[in-house]
mmCIF file of C-alpha atoms in Angstrom:
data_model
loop_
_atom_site.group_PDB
_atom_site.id
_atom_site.type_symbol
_atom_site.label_atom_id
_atom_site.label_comp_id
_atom_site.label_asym_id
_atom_site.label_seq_id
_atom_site.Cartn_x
_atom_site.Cartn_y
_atom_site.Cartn_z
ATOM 1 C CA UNK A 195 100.019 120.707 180.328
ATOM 2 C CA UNK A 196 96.799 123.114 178.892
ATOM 3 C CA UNK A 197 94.592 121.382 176.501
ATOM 4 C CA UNK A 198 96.429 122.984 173.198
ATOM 5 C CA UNK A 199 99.962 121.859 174.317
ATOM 6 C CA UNK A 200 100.933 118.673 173.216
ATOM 7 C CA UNK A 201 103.249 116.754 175.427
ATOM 8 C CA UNK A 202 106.252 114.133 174.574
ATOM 9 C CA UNK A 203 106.077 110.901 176.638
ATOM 10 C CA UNK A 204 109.602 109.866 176.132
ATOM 11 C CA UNK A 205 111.280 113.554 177.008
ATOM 12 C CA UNK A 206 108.227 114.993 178.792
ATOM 13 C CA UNK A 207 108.874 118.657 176.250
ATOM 14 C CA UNK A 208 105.855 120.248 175.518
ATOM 15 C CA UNK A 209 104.940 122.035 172.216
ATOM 16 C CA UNK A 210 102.010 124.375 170.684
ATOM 17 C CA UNK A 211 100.666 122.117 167.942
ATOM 18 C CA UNK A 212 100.518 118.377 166.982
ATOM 19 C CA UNK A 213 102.970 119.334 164.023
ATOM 20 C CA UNK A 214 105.960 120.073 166.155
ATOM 21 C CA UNK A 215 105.456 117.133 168.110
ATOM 22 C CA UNK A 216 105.571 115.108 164.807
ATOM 23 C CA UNK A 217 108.813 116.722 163.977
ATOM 24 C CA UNK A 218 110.217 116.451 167.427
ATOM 25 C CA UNK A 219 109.487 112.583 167.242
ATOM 26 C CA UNK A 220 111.267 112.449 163.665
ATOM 27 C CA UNK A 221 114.088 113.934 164.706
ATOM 28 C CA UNK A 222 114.904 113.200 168.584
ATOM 29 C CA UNK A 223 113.112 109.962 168.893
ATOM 30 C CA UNK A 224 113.200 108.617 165.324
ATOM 31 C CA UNK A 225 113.361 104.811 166.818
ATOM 32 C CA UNK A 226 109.716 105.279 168.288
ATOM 33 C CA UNK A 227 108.268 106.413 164.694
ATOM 34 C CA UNK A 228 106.576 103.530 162.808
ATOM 35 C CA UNK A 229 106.464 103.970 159.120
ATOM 36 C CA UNK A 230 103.358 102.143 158.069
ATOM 37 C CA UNK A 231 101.388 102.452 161.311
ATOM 38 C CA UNK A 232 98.291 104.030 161.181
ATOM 39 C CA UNK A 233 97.900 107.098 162.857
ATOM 40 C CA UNK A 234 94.115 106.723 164.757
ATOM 41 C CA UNK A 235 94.286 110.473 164.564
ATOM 42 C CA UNK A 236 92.826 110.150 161.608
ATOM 43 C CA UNK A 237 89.522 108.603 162.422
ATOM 44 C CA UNK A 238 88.374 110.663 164.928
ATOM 45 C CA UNK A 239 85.460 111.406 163.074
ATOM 46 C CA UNK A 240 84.189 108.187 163.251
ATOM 47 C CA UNK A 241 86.002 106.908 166.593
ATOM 48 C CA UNK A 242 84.765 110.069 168.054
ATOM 49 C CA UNK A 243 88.041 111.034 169.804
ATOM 50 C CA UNK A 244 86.271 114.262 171.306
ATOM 51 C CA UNK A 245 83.962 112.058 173.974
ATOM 52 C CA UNK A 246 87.257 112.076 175.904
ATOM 53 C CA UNK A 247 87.632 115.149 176.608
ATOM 54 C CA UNK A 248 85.845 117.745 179.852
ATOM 55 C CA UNK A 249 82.177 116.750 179.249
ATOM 56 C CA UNK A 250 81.498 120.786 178.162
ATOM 57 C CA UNK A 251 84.114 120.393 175.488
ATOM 58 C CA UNK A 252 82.744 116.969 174.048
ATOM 59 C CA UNK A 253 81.022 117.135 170.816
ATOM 60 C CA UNK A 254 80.375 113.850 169.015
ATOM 61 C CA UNK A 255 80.060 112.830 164.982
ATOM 62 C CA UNK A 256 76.348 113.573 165.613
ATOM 63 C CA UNK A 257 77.221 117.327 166.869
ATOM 64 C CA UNK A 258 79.620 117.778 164.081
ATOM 65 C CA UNK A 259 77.603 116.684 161.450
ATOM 66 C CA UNK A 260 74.766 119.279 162.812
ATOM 67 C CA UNK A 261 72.229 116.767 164.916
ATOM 68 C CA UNK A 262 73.247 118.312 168.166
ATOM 69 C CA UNK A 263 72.039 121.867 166.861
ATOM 70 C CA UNK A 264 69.119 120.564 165.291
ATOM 71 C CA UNK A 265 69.988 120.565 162.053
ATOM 72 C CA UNK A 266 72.019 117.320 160.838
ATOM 73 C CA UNK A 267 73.049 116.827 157.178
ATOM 74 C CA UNK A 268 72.197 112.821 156.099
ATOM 75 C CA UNK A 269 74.809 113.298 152.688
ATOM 76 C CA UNK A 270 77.728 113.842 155.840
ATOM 77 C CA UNK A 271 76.731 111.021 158.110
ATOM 78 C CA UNK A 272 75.959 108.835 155.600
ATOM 79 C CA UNK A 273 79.570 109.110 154.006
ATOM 80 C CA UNK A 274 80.758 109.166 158.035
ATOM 81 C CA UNK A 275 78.763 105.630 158.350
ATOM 82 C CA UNK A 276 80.477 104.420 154.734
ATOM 83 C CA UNK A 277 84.109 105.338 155.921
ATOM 84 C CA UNK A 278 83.510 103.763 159.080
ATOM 85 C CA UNK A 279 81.931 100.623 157.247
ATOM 86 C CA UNK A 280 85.485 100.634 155.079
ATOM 87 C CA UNK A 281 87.798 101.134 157.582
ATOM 88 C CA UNK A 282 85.909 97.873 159.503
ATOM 89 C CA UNK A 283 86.080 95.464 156.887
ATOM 90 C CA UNK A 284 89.470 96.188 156.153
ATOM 91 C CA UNK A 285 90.729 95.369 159.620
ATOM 92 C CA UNK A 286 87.659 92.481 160.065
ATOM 93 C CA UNK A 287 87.053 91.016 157.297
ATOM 94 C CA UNK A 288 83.559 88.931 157.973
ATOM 95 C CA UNK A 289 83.971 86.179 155.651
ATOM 96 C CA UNK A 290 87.792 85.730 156.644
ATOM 97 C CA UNK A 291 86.958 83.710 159.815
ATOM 98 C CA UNK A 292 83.956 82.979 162.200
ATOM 99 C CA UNK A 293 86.027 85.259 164.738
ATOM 100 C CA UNK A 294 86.657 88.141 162.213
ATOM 101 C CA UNK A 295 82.705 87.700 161.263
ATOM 102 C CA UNK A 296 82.089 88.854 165.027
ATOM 103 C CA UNK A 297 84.461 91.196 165.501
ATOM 104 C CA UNK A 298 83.178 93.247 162.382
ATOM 105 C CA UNK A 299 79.840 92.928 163.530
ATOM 106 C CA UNK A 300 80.992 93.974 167.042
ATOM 107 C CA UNK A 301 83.041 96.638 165.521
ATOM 108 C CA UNK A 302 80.359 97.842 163.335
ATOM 109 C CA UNK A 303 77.479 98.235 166.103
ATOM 110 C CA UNK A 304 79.928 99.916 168.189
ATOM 111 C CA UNK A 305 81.606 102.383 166.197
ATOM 112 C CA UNK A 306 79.212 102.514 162.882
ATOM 113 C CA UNK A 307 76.261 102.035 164.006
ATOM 114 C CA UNK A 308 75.251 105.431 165.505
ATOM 115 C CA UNK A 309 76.459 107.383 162.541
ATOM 116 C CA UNK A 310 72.878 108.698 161.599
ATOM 117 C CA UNK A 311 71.199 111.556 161.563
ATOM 118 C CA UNK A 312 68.155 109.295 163.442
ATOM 119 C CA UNK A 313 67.455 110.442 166.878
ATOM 120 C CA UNK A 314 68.846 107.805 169.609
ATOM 121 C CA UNK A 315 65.829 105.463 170.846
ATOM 122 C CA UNK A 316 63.719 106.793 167.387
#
């Protein structure tokens, strides 16, 4: 399958965009489609989904907010490190539980943390 081809795991078809796929999975495999999931799709900005891909295709939040050409715009990051901040103490909330107090913090270094327009080891 080429990069831009996305693939079905239950029928192995492949289509040209993300939005057939979606409809293919509606209609042909509607049992697999989970109405209130969340899609992590959605967060790649802040999960940075791009690190997985071929090393000269990978980009990162820092890239895309403008660090890795030398130019990186605080307003963008900071909102970045804000959504990311949200999204973790909705799933851990840190005064829920002792465990959900580490996770967020856990969750936070890892995934919030670096959403700066700071240089790494500045």
């Amino acid at each position: 399958v080429r990069y831009a081809n996305w693939k079905c795991t239950y029928c192995q078809k492949v289509f040209k965009s993300e939005h057939f796929l979606e409809q293919h999975f509606q209609n042909r495999h509607p049992y697999t489609v989970m109405r209130d999931a969340v899609c992590l799709g959605d967060y790649c900005e802040l999960l940075e989904c791009d690190l997985f891909r071929k090393p000269d295709e990978q980009k990162g939040a820092a890239y895309l907010a403008g660090r890795g050409r030398g130019i990186c715009n605080p307003k963008q990051m900071q909102r970045r490190r804000h959504r990311c901040q949200s999204v973790v103490d909705t799933c851990f909330p840190p005064h829920h539980s002792n465990l959900a107090n580490e996770l967020h913090h856990h969750f936070e270094a890892l995934y919030c943390a670096h959403l700066t327009c700071a240089e790494v080891g500045s």
